[in-house]
Coordinates of C-alpha atoms in Angstrom, one line a residue:
Chain A
X249 CA 0.0 0.0 0.0
X250 CA 1.4 3.4 -0.9
X251 CA 0.5 6.6 0.6
X252 CA -1.0 9.5 -1.4
X253 CA 1.7 11.9 -0.2
X254 CA 5.0 10.5 0.9
X255 CA 7.8 12.6 2.4
X256 CA 10.9 10.9 3.7
X257 CA 14.1 12.4 5.0
X258 CA 13.3 15.8 3.6
X259 CA 15.9 18.6 4.0
X260 CA 15.2 22.2 3.1
X261 CA 17.6 25.0 3.7
X262 CA 17.9 28.7 3.2
X263 CA 21.6 29.1 2.4
X264 CA 23.5 27.3 5.1
X265 CA 20.7 27.2 7.6
X266 CA 18.6 24.1 7.4
X267 CA 15.0 24.9 8.4
X268 CA 13.7 21.4 7.8
X269 CA 16.0 18.5 8.8
X270 CA 15.1 15.0 7.7
X271 CA 11.4 15.2 8.1
X272 CA 9.3 12.1 7.1
X273 CA 5.6 11.9 7.0
X274 CA 2.9 10.2 5.0
X275 CA -0.7 10.9 4.2
X276 CA -3.3 8.4 3.0
X277 CA -6.1 9.3 0.6
X278 CA -9.1 10.7 2.3
X279 CA -7.3 11.7 5.5
X280 CA -6.7 14.9 7.3
X281 CA -3.2 15.0 8.6
X282 CA -2.0 17.9 10.7
X283 CA 1.5 19.2 11.4
X284 CA 1.6 21.3 14.5
X285 CA 4.5 23.1 16.1
X286 CA 5.6 26.4 17.4
X287 CA 6.5 29.5 15.3
X288 CA 9.7 28.9 13.4
X289 CA 9.6 25.1 13.6
X290 CA 9.8 24.9 9.8
X291 CA 6.1 24.2 9.1
X292 CA 5.7 26.8 6.3
X293 CA 9.1 25.8 4.9
X294 CA 7.9 22.2 4.8
X295 CA 4.8 23.1 2.8
X296 CA 6.8 25.5 0.5
X297 CA 9.1 22.6 -0.3
X298 CA 6.3 20.2 -0.9
X299 CA 4.7 22.7 -3.3
X300 CA 8.0 23.3 -5.1
X301 CA 8.3 26.9 -4.2
X302 CA 11.5 26.0 -2.3
X303 CA 14.3 23.6 -3.4
X304 CA 14.6 20.5 -1.2
X305 CA 16.5 17.2 -0.9
X306 CA 14.8 13.9 0.0
X307 CA 11.9 11.8 -1.0
X308 CA 8.8 13.7 -2.1
X309 CA 6.2 11.6 -3.9
X310 CA 2.5 12.4 -4.7
X311 CA 0.4 9.5 -6.0
X312 CA 3.6 7.6 -6.9
X313 CA 5.0 10.5 -8.9
X314 CA 8.4 12.1 -8.0
X315 CA 7.5 15.7 -7.2
X316 CA 11.1 16.9 -7.7
X317 CA 10.5 16.4 -11.4
X318 CA 7.4 18.6 -11.5
X319 CA 7.2 22.4 -11.4
X320 CA 4.7 24.2 -9.1
X321 CA 2.3 24.6 -12.0
X322 CA 2.5 20.9 -12.9
X323 CA 1.7 20.0 -9.3
X324 CA -1.4 22.2 -9.5
X325 CA -2.5 20.5 -12.7
X326 CA -2.2 17.2 -10.9
X327 CA -4.6 18.3 -8.1
X328 CA -1.8 19.2 -5.6
X329 CA -2.7 22.6 -4.2
X330 CA -1.5 25.0 -1.5
X331 CA -3.4 27.6 0.4
X332 CA -0.4 29.7 1.6
X333 CA 0.0 31.3 4.9
X334 CA 0.1 34.7 3.2
X335 CA -3.0 33.9 1.2
X336 CA -1.3 35.4 -1.9
X337 CA -4.6 36.6 -3.3
X338 CA -4.9 38.9 -6.4
X339 CA -5.7 42.0 -4.3
X340 CA -6.6 44.4 -7.1
X341 CA -8.9 42.0 -8.7
X342 CA -12.5 41.0 -7.8
X343 CA -13.4 38.1 -5.7
X344 CA -15.0 36.5 -8.8
X345 CA -11.9 37.0 -10.9
X346 CA -9.8 35.4 -8.1
X347 CA -12.0 32.4 -8.1
X348 CA -12.1 32.1 -11.9
X349 CA -8.3 32.3 -12.0
X350 CA -8.2 29.6 -9.3
X351 CA -9.5 27.2 -12.0
X352 CA -6.9 28.4 -14.5
X353 CA -5.4 24.9 -14.6
X354 CA -8.8 23.5 -15.6
X355 CA -9.7 26.4 -18.0
X356 CA -10.4 24.1 -20.9
X357 CA -13.3 22.4 -19.0
X358 CA -16.0 25.1 -18.9
X359 CA -18.5 22.8 -17.2
X360 CA -16.1 21.9 -14.5
X361 CA -15.3 25.6 -13.8
X362 CA -19.0 26.5 -13.6
X363 CA -19.8 23.6 -11.2
X364 CA -16.7 24.4 -9.1
X365 CA -17.8 28.0 -8.8
X366 CA -21.2 27.0 -7.7
X367 CA -19.7 24.6 -5.2
X368 CA -17.5 27.4 -3.7
X369 CA -20.4 29.8 -3.5
X370 CA -22.5 27.1 -1.8
X371 CA -19.8 26.5 0.7
X372 CA -18.9 30.2 1.2
X373 CA -22.1 32.2 0.6
X374 CA -20.2 35.3 1.8
X375 CA -18.0 35.1 -1.3
X376 CA -21.0 35.0 -3.5
X377 CA -22.3 38.2 -1.9
X378 CA -18.9 39.9 -2.5
X379 CA -18.1 38.5 -5.9
X380 CA -17.8 41.9 -7.5
X381 CA -15.8 43.4 -4.7
X382 CA -12.0 43.8 -4.8
X383 CA -10.2 41.0 -2.9
X384 CA -8.2 43.6 -0.9
X385 CA -11.4 45.0 0.6
X386 CA -12.3 41.7 2.3
X387 CA -11.9 41.1 6.0
X388 CA -9.3 38.6 7.3
X389 CA -11.8 35.7 7.6
X390 CA -13.2 36.4 4.1
X391 CA -9.7 36.5 2.7
X392 CA -9.1 33.1 4.1
X393 CA -12.3 31.8 2.7
X394 CA -11.3 33.3 -0.7
X395 CA -7.9 31.6 -0.5
X396 CA -9.5 28.3 0.2
X397 CA -12.2 28.8 -2.4
X398 CA -9.6 29.7 -5.0
X399 CA -7.7 26.5 -4.3
X400 CA -10.9 24.5 -4.5
X401 CA -11.5 25.9 -7.9
X402 CA -8.6 23.9 -9.2
X403 CA -10.4 20.7 -8.2
X404 CA -7.6 19.6 -5.8
X405 CA -7.2 16.0 -4.7
X406 CA -4.8 17.0 -1.9
X407 CA -5.0 20.4 -0.3
X408 CA -2.1 21.8 1.7
X409 CA -3.4 24.4 4.2
X410 CA -0.8 26.7 5.8
X411 CA -2.1 28.2 9.1
X412 CA -5.7 28.9 8.0
X413 CA -6.4 30.2 11.5
X414 CA -3.6 32.8 11.5
X415 CA -4.9 36.2 12.6
X416 CA -8.5 35.1 12.8
X417 CA -11.0 35.4 15.6
X418 CA -11.7 32.0 17.4
X419 CA -15.2 31.9 16.1
X420 CA -14.1 32.2 12.5
X421 CA -11.3 29.7 13.1
X422 CA -14.0 27.2 14.2
X423 CA -16.0 28.0 11.0
X424 CA -13.1 27.5 8.7
X425 CA -11.9 24.3 10.3
X426 CA -15.5 22.9 10.2
X427 CA -15.5 23.6 6.5
X428 CA -12.1 22.0 6.2
X429 CA -13.5 18.9 7.8
X430 CA -16.4 18.8 5.3
X431 CA -14.0 19.0 2.4
X432 CA -12.8 15.5 3.2
X433 CA -16.3 14.2 2.5
X434 CA -16.0 15.5 -1.0
X435 CA -12.9 13.4 -1.5
X436 CA -10.2 16.0 -0.8
X437 CA -7.3 14.9 1.3
X438 CA -5.8 17.5 3.6
X439 CA -2.5 18.3 5.0
X440 CA -3.1 21.0 7.7
X441 CA -0.3 23.0 9.1
X442 CA -1.3 24.8 12.3
X443 CA 0.0 26.6 15.3
X444 CA -3.4 26.4 16.9
X445 CA -2.7 22.8 18.1
X446 CA -6.0 22.0 19.8
X447 CA -8.2 23.1 16.9
X448 CA -6.0 21.3 14.4
X449 CA -5.9 18.0 16.4
X450 CA -9.6 18.1 16.9
X451 CA -10.1 18.4 13.1
X452 CA -7.4 15.9 12.0
X453 CA -7.1 12.1 11.9
X454 CA -3.4 12.0 12.5
X455 CA -0.8 14.5 13.7
X456 CA 2.8 15.3 13.6
X457 CA 4.6 17.6 16.0
X458 CA 7.4 19.5 14.3
X459 CA 10.1 21.1 16.5
X460 CA 13.1 23.0 15.2
X461 CA 12.9 21.3 11.8
X462 CA 12.4 17.7 13.1
X463 CA 9.4 15.5 13.8
X464 CA 9.4 15.2 17.6
X465 CA 6.3 13.1 18.0
X466 CA 3.5 11.6 15.9
X467 CA 0.4 9.6 16.3
X468 CA -3.4 9.5 16.0
X469 CA -4.8 13.0 16.6
X470 CA -6.9 11.8 19.5
X471 CA -3.9 10.3 21.2
X472 CA -1.9 13.4 20.7
X473 CA -4.7 15.5 22.2
X474 CA -4.3 13.4 25.4
X475 CA -0.5 13.1 25.3
X476 CA 0.9 14.8 28.4
X477 CA 3.9 16.2 26.5
X478 CA 1.7 17.8 23.8
X479 CA -0.7 19.0 26.4
X480 CA 2.0 20.7 28.4
X481 CA 3.7 22.4 25.4
X482 CA 1.0 23.2 22.9
X483 CA -2.4 22.9 24.6
X484 CA -1.6 25.1 27.5
X485 CA -1.9 22.2 30.0
X486 CA -5.6 22.4 29.9
X487 CA -7.6 19.2 29.4
X488 CA -11.2 18.7 28.6
Chain B
X68 CA 1.0 82.7 -29.0
X69 CA -2.5 82.8 -30.4
X70 CA -5.2 80.4 -29.4
X71 CA -5.0 79.1 -33.0
X72 CA -1.4 78.1 -32.6
X73 CA -2.0 76.6 -29.2
X74 CA -4.8 74.5 -30.7
X75 CA -2.5 73.3 -33.5
X76 CA 0.3 72.5 -31.1
X77 CA -2.2 70.6 -28.8
X78 CA -3.5 68.5 -31.7
X79 CA 0.1 67.8 -32.9
X80 CA 1.1 67.0 -29.4
X81 CA -1.8 64.6 -28.8
X82 CA -1.0 62.8 -32.0
X83 CA 2.6 62.2 -30.9
X84 CA 1.3 61.5 -27.4
X85 CA -0.8 58.8 -28.9
X86 CA 2.4 57.0 -30.1
X87 CA 3.9 57.4 -26.6
X88 CA 0.6 56.1 -25.2
X89 CA 0.9 52.8 -27.1
X90 CA 4.6 52.5 -26.2
X91 CA 3.8 53.3 -22.6
X92 CA 1.2 50.6 -22.4
X93 CA 3.6 48.1 -23.8
X94 CA 6.4 49.1 -21.3
X95 CA 4.1 48.9 -18.3
X96 CA 2.7 45.6 -19.5
X97 CA 6.2 44.0 -19.8
X98 CA 7.4 45.6 -16.6
X99 CA 4.4 44.5 -14.5
X100 CA 4.5 40.9 -15.8
X101 CA 8.2 40.3 -16.0
X102 CA 9.9 43.1 -14.0
X103 CA 11.9 44.0 -17.1
X104 CA 12.1 47.7 -18.2
X105 CA 12.1 46.8 -21.9
X106 CA 14.4 49.4 -23.3
X107 CA 14.5 47.8 -26.8
X108 CA 10.8 48.5 -27.1
X109 CA 11.5 51.7 -29.1
X110 CA 14.0 49.8 -31.3
X111 CA 11.3 47.4 -32.4
X112 CA 9.0 50.4 -33.3
X113 CA 11.8 52.0 -35.3
X114 CA 12.8 48.8 -37.0
X115 CA 9.2 48.3 -38.1
X116 CA 9.1 51.8 -39.6
X117 CA 12.4 51.2 -41.3
X118 CA 11.3 47.8 -42.6
X119 CA 8.2 49.4 -44.1
X120 CA 10.4 52.1 -45.7
X121 CA 12.7 49.4 -47.2
X122 CA 9.6 47.6 -48.6
X123 CA 8.5 50.9 -50.2
X124 CA 11.9 51.3 -51.8
X125 CA 11.7 47.7 -52.9
X126 CA 14.7 46.7 -50.9
X127 CA 15.2 43.6 -48.7
X128 CA 15.1 44.8 -45.1
X129 CA 17.8 43.5 -42.7
X130 CA 15.1 42.7 -40.1
X131 CA 14.6 39.5 -42.0
X132 CA 18.1 38.4 -41.1
X133 CA 17.8 39.7 -37.6
X134 CA 14.6 37.7 -36.8
X135 CA 16.0 34.6 -38.5
X136 CA 19.2 34.7 -36.5
X137 CA 17.3 35.4 -33.2
X138 CA 15.0 32.4 -34.0
X139 CA 18.0 30.2 -34.6
X140 CA 19.7 31.3 -31.4
X141 CA 16.5 30.7 -29.4
X142 CA 16.1 27.3 -30.9
X143 CA 19.7 26.3 -30.0
X144 CA 19.0 27.5 -26.4
X145 CA 15.9 25.4 -26.2
X146 CA 17.9 22.4 -27.5
X147 CA 20.6 23.1 -25.0
X148 CA 18.1 23.3 -22.2
X149 CA 16.5 20.0 -23.2
X150 CA 19.9 18.3 -23.2
X151 CA 20.6 19.6 -19.7
X152 CA 17.2 18.5 -18.4
X153 CA 17.6 15.2 -20.2
X154 CA 14.0 15.4 -21.3
X155 CA 12.4 16.3 -24.5
X156 CA 9.0 17.2 -22.9
X157 CA 7.5 20.1 -24.8
X158 CA 10.6 20.6 -26.9
X159 CA 8.8 20.2 -30.2
X160 CA 6.2 22.8 -29.2
X161 CA 8.9 25.2 -28.2
X162 CA 11.0 24.7 -31.3
X163 CA 7.9 25.3 -33.3
X164 CA 7.1 28.5 -31.4
X165 CA 10.6 29.9 -31.3
X166 CA 12.2 28.4 -34.3
X167 CA 9.6 27.9 -37.0
X168 CA 6.8 30.5 -36.4
X169 CA 9.1 33.5 -36.6
X170 CA 10.3 32.3 -40.0
X171 CA 6.8 32.7 -41.5
X172 CA 6.9 36.5 -41.6
X173 CA 10.6 36.3 -42.7
X174 CA 9.6 34.2 -45.7
X175 CA 6.7 36.5 -46.5
X176 CA 8.9 39.6 -46.2
X177 CA 11.5 37.9 -48.5
X178 CA 8.8 37.2 -51.1
X179 CA 7.4 40.8 -51.2
X180 CA 10.5 42.7 -50.6
X181 CA 11.7 43.4 -54.1
X182 CA 8.2 43.6 -55.6
X183 CA 5.7 46.2 -56.2
X184 CA 2.9 45.1 -53.9
X185 CA 0.2 47.3 -52.4
X186 CA 0.7 49.0 -49.0
X187 CA -2.1 46.9 -47.6
X188 CA 0.2 43.9 -48.0
X189 CA 3.4 45.6 -46.9
X190 CA 2.1 46.9 -43.6
X191 CA 0.9 43.5 -42.1
X192 CA 4.2 41.9 -43.2
X193 CA 6.2 44.6 -41.6
X194 CA 4.1 44.2 -38.4
X195 CA 4.5 40.4 -38.7
X196 CA 8.3 40.9 -38.6
X197 CA 8.0 42.9 -35.4
X198 CA 5.8 40.4 -33.6
X199 CA 8.5 37.7 -32.9
X200 CA 11.2 40.1 -31.8
X201 CA 9.9 40.7 -28.3
X202 CA 9.3 37.0 -27.4
X203 CA 12.7 36.0 -29.0
X204 CA 14.6 38.7 -27.1
X205 CA 12.9 37.5 -24.0
X206 CA 13.8 33.9 -24.6
X207 CA 17.5 34.7 -25.4
X208 CA 18.3 37.5 -23.0
X209 CA 15.9 37.6 -20.1
X210 CA 14.6 34.0 -19.5
X211 CA 18.0 32.7 -18.4
X212 CA 18.2 35.5 -15.7
X213 CA 14.5 35.6 -14.9
X214 CA 15.1 35.7 -11.1
X215 CA 17.7 38.5 -11.2
X216 CA 17.0 41.8 -9.6
X217 CA 15.2 44.6 -11.5
X218 CA 18.5 46.5 -11.8
X219 CA 20.3 43.6 -13.5
X220 CA 17.4 43.1 -15.9
X221 CA 17.4 46.8 -16.6
X222 CA 21.2 46.8 -17.4
X223 CA 20.7 43.8 -19.7
X224 CA 17.8 45.6 -21.4
X225 CA 20.1 48.7 -22.0
X226 CA 22.9 46.5 -23.4
X227 CA 20.3 44.8 -25.6
X228 CA 19.2 48.2 -27.0
X229 CA 22.8 49.2 -27.9
X230 CA 23.3 45.8 -29.6
X231 CA 20.1 46.1 -31.6
X232 CA 20.7 49.7 -32.5
X233 CA 24.2 48.7 -33.8
X234 CA 22.6 46.0 -35.9
X235 CA 20.2 48.7 -37.1
X236 CA 23.0 50.8 -38.4
X237 CA 24.4 47.8 -40.2
X238 CA 21.0 46.9 -41.8
X239 CA 19.5 50.3 -42.6
X240 CA 22.5 52.6 -42.8
X241 CA 23.0 55.9 -41.1
X242 CA 20.4 57.8 -43.2
X243 CA 16.8 58.4 -42.0
X244 CA 13.7 57.4 -43.8
X245 CA 10.1 58.5 -43.9
X246 CA 7.4 56.1 -45.0
X247 CA 4.7 57.3 -47.3
X248 CA 1.5 58.6 -45.8
X249 CA -0.9 56.0 -44.7
X250 CA -3.9 58.2 -45.5
X251 CA -4.2 61.3 -47.6
X252 CA -6.5 64.1 -47.0
X253 CA -6.6 67.3 -45.0
X254 CA -9.7 68.2 -43.0
X255 CA -10.7 71.7 -42.1
X256 CA -12.5 71.9 -38.8
X257 CA -15.2 74.6 -38.2
X258 CA -12.8 76.8 -36.2
X259 CA -10.4 77.1 -39.1
X260 CA -8.2 74.4 -37.7
X261 CA -6.6 72.3 -40.4
X262 CA -5.8 68.7 -39.4
X263 CA -4.3 66.0 -41.6
X264 CA -5.7 62.5 -42.0
X265 CA -2.4 61.2 -40.7
X266 CA -2.9 62.9 -37.3
X267 CA -6.5 61.6 -37.1
X268 CA -5.3 58.1 -37.9
X269 CA -2.7 58.2 -35.1
X270 CA -5.1 59.4 -32.5
X271 CA -8.0 57.1 -33.6
X272 CA -5.6 54.1 -33.6
X273 CA -4.4 54.8 -30.1
X274 CA -7.9 55.2 -28.8
X275 CA -9.1 52.0 -30.5
X276 CA -6.1 50.0 -29.3
X277 CA -6.3 51.4 -25.8
X278 CA -10.0 50.3 -25.7
X279 CA -9.1 46.8 -27.0
X280 CA -6.3 46.6 -24.4
X281 CA -8.6 47.5 -21.6
X282 CA -11.3 44.9 -22.8
X283 CA -8.6 42.2 -23.1
X284 CA -7.4 42.8 -19.5
X285 CA -10.9 43.1 -18.0
X286 CA -12.7 40.4 -19.9
X287 CA -10.5 37.6 -21.2
X288 CA -9.0 34.9 -19.1
X289 CA -5.6 35.3 -20.6
X290 CA -5.7 39.0 -19.8
X291 CA -6.8 38.2 -16.2
X292 CA -3.9 35.7 -15.9
X293 CA -1.5 38.5 -17.0
X294 CA -2.9 40.9 -14.4
X295 CA -2.7 38.1 -11.8
X296 CA 1.0 37.5 -12.6
X297 CA 1.6 41.2 -12.2
X298 CA -0.3 41.5 -9.0
X299 CA 1.0 38.4 -7.2
X300 CA 3.5 36.1 -8.9
X301 CA 3.5 33.5 -6.2
X302 CA -0.3 33.5 -6.2
X303 CA -0.4 33.1 -9.9
X304 CA 1.9 30.1 -9.9
X305 CA -0.2 28.5 -7.1
X306 CA -3.2 28.5 -9.4
X307 CA -1.2 27.0 -12.3
X308 CA -0.4 30.2 -14.3
X309 CA 3.2 29.8 -15.7
X310 CA 5.0 33.0 -15.5
X311 CA 7.1 32.2 -18.6
X312 CA 4.0 31.7 -20.7
X313 CA 2.4 35.0 -19.5
X314 CA 5.8 36.6 -20.2
X315 CA 5.7 35.4 -23.8
X316 CA 2.1 36.7 -24.1
X317 CA 3.2 40.1 -22.7
X318 CA 6.1 40.3 -25.1
X319 CA 3.9 39.4 -28.0
X320 CA 1.4 42.1 -27.2
X321 CA 4.1 44.6 -26.6
X322 CA 5.8 43.8 -29.9
X323 CA 2.5 44.3 -31.6
X324 CA 2.1 47.7 -29.9
X325 CA 5.7 48.6 -30.9
X326 CA 5.1 47.6 -34.5
X327 CA 1.9 49.5 -34.7
X328 CA 3.6 52.6 -33.2
X329 CA 6.4 52.3 -35.7
X330 CA 3.9 52.1 -38.6
X331 CA 2.0 55.1 -37.3
X332 CA 4.9 57.3 -36.6
X333 CA 6.8 56.5 -39.8
X334 CA 5.0 59.0 -42.1
X335 CA 5.2 62.0 -39.8
X336 CA 8.7 61.6 -38.3
X337 CA 12.0 60.8 -40.0
X338 CA 13.2 57.5 -38.4
X339 CA 16.8 56.6 -38.1
X340 CA 18.3 53.3 -36.9
X341 CA 18.6 54.7 -33.4
X342 CA 15.4 56.7 -33.2
X343 CA 13.7 54.1 -31.2
X344 CA 15.5 54.9 -28.0
X345 CA 14.0 58.4 -27.7
X346 CA 10.5 57.1 -28.5
X347 CA 10.9 54.5 -25.8
X348 CA 12.4 57.0 -23.4
X349 CA 9.5 59.5 -23.8
X350 CA 7.0 56.7 -23.4
X351 CA 9.0 55.7 -20.3
X352 CA 8.4 59.2 -18.8
X353 CA 4.7 58.6 -19.3
X354 CA 5.0 55.2 -17.7
X355 CA 6.9 56.6 -14.8
X356 CA 4.0 59.0 -14.2
X357 CA 1.9 56.0 -13.9
X358 CA 4.4 54.4 -11.5
X359 CA 5.0 51.6 -14.1
X360 CA 1.9 49.9 -12.8
X361 CA -1.2 52.0 -13.8
X362 CA -2.4 51.8 -17.4
X363 CA -4.8 54.7 -17.3
X364 CA -2.3 57.1 -15.6
X365 CA 0.4 56.0 -18.0
X366 CA -2.0 56.8 -20.9
X367 CA -2.6 60.3 -19.5
X368 CA 1.0 60.8 -18.7
X369 CA 2.0 59.8 -22.3
X370 CA -0.4 62.3 -23.8
X371 CA 0.9 64.9 -21.5
X372 CA 4.4 64.2 -22.6
X373 CA 3.4 64.5 -26.2
X374 CA 1.7 67.9 -25.6
X375 CA 4.6 69.2 -23.6
X376 CA 7.0 68.2 -26.3
X377 CA 4.9 69.9 -28.9
X378 CA 4.7 73.2 -27.0
X379 CA 8.4 73.0 -26.0
X380 CA 9.5 72.6 -29.6
X381 CA 7.4 75.7 -30.6
X382 CA 9.2 77.9 -28.0
X383 CA 12.6 76.4 -28.3
X384 CA 13.2 73.5 -30.7
X385 CA 16.7 72.9 -29.3
X386 CA 15.3 72.6 -25.7
X387 CA 12.4 70.3 -26.3
X388 CA 14.1 67.1 -25.1
X389 CA 15.4 69.0 -22.0
X390 CA 11.8 70.1 -21.2
X391 CA 10.4 66.6 -21.6
X392 CA 13.0 64.9 -19.5
X393 CA 13.0 67.6 -16.9
X394 CA 9.4 66.4 -16.3
X395 CA 10.9 63.3 -14.7
X396 CA 12.3 65.2 -11.8
X397 CA 9.1 66.6 -10.3
X398 CA 7.3 63.3 -11.1
X399 CA 9.9 61.2 -9.4
X400 CA 9.9 63.5 -6.4
X401 CA 6.2 63.3 -6.2
X402 CA 6.2 59.5 -6.6
X403 CA 8.9 59.0 -3.9
X404 CA 6.9 61.1 -1.5
X405 CA 3.7 59.3 -2.3
X406 CA 5.5 56.0 -1.8
X407 CA 7.0 57.0 1.5
X408 CA 3.5 57.6 2.8
X409 CA 1.8 54.7 1.0
X410 CA 3.6 51.9 2.8
X411 CA 5.3 49.0 1.2
X412 CA 2.4 47.1 -0.3
X413 CA 4.2 46.7 -3.6
X414 CA 6.9 44.5 -2.1
X415 CA 4.5 41.9 -1.0
X416 CA 5.5 39.3 -3.6
X417 CA 9.2 39.5 -3.0
X418 CA 9.4 37.1 0.0
X419 CA 7.0 34.3 -1.0

């Protein structure tokens, strides 16, 4: 049995500094896997390397294909999509245009683009209301919705989510993670990178704890939630 | 100065401004998509005018050789890149685009060069020769250093201009040419103002092309993809837009604008092998007024430059360039002040 995404002994460096040192993780189809860890642990670097935005060494396979041989755009065409921490929206363009461009890799399939757009508007009615508004006029939560919506427009099979809760109010975080959980039901697998450990572990099936560029701990999300070490460091010591 | 003269100068200035407008749109387009200040833009315009002049004298223009050599170099580079990658994926397509397609206008130009064919045939062929120049120069000079800083790209662009202008001297000689008028006719407006068909054509073309340009960017998916690349390069890659491809599209559109400006300016200004530089530089002043990002402000800026130039040449012909380029100083001061207050939003993409 081979995993949908397989990362083994991955090294990513900026110049001489290695931000990710020998990370291995795997994700099976239909699963939500989360990588939690403190600021600066290398979470965003890990996703950047998986997406091909950063150069890396090590095993990086998606559905059996060696990702090192594929550019960022080729990965998108294969349904491997990233929602980056910085959202990277097209600020001067309308919400509608952002979404239509999200389906750029599927532009030849007009029927798909239309149904994907309807799907996103169903999931995020707020975006439908604001479709003619410029993306840079949206609130933080709406921007995150737009970033996720734009990625969904590509018809992803695996979605990499980088800190979707960053800078958002707790209520909106819960909304967004609830939507993330429902994405799995539509056949999208998810790799969720989060600093908000409790929310992430409550959403995910399996978790990895990343510390200073290395995997410190991994296990079923429910086990990690009750693991005293995780509790002490990331969950503020509080238990249910 | 009487109001009549002022009116004549304004019309004249707007006609020249129309050329700067087209060139300015091209410069902003290439800069915003690829970060290259495409100095050779004006050279492509001048070469198109000179190519048309050569056709009219029934000579073979040197541009044919230039485009053919560029196509050969680009093809060799593609082959080299394929060997290094050890993969022939997409090679055939790229060889077709860079090696074969540019030879079509070359062949047509060769066929009609020494013959007496109507203008309606010569103009599209001259434009056709202009089209591949931008994408080929991009492939040869800029693609290998696509990640370099804006300054390095600018220096390469300037070097490229001198190389091309030097070839222009070789191909077209030191003397200047004027092409025959595209339209005849002089119209007398109610106020007694006399205006030539040529001026009307220049202004009408600029308006028409500017409208098409606007519609392309607002309505078409390719236009939106170009804007997306300009607004946020990382974001564009994350939705599967390939910056090299949008770059080629941008260069192709800019080459078309350069070619059309060359055709339009040919009958009213004597064009030399190195005239392109000044056309480009004046368009650049317009583009700087628009901050190298805004199309509408660039358009207004370019028209303003044209009118300024026209008035300046009335008062002191020798000083007209001085006046136009002195405009840069207040504009740059104003922009740097505006930027200091406006925050650093433009640098968002740099650390993706």
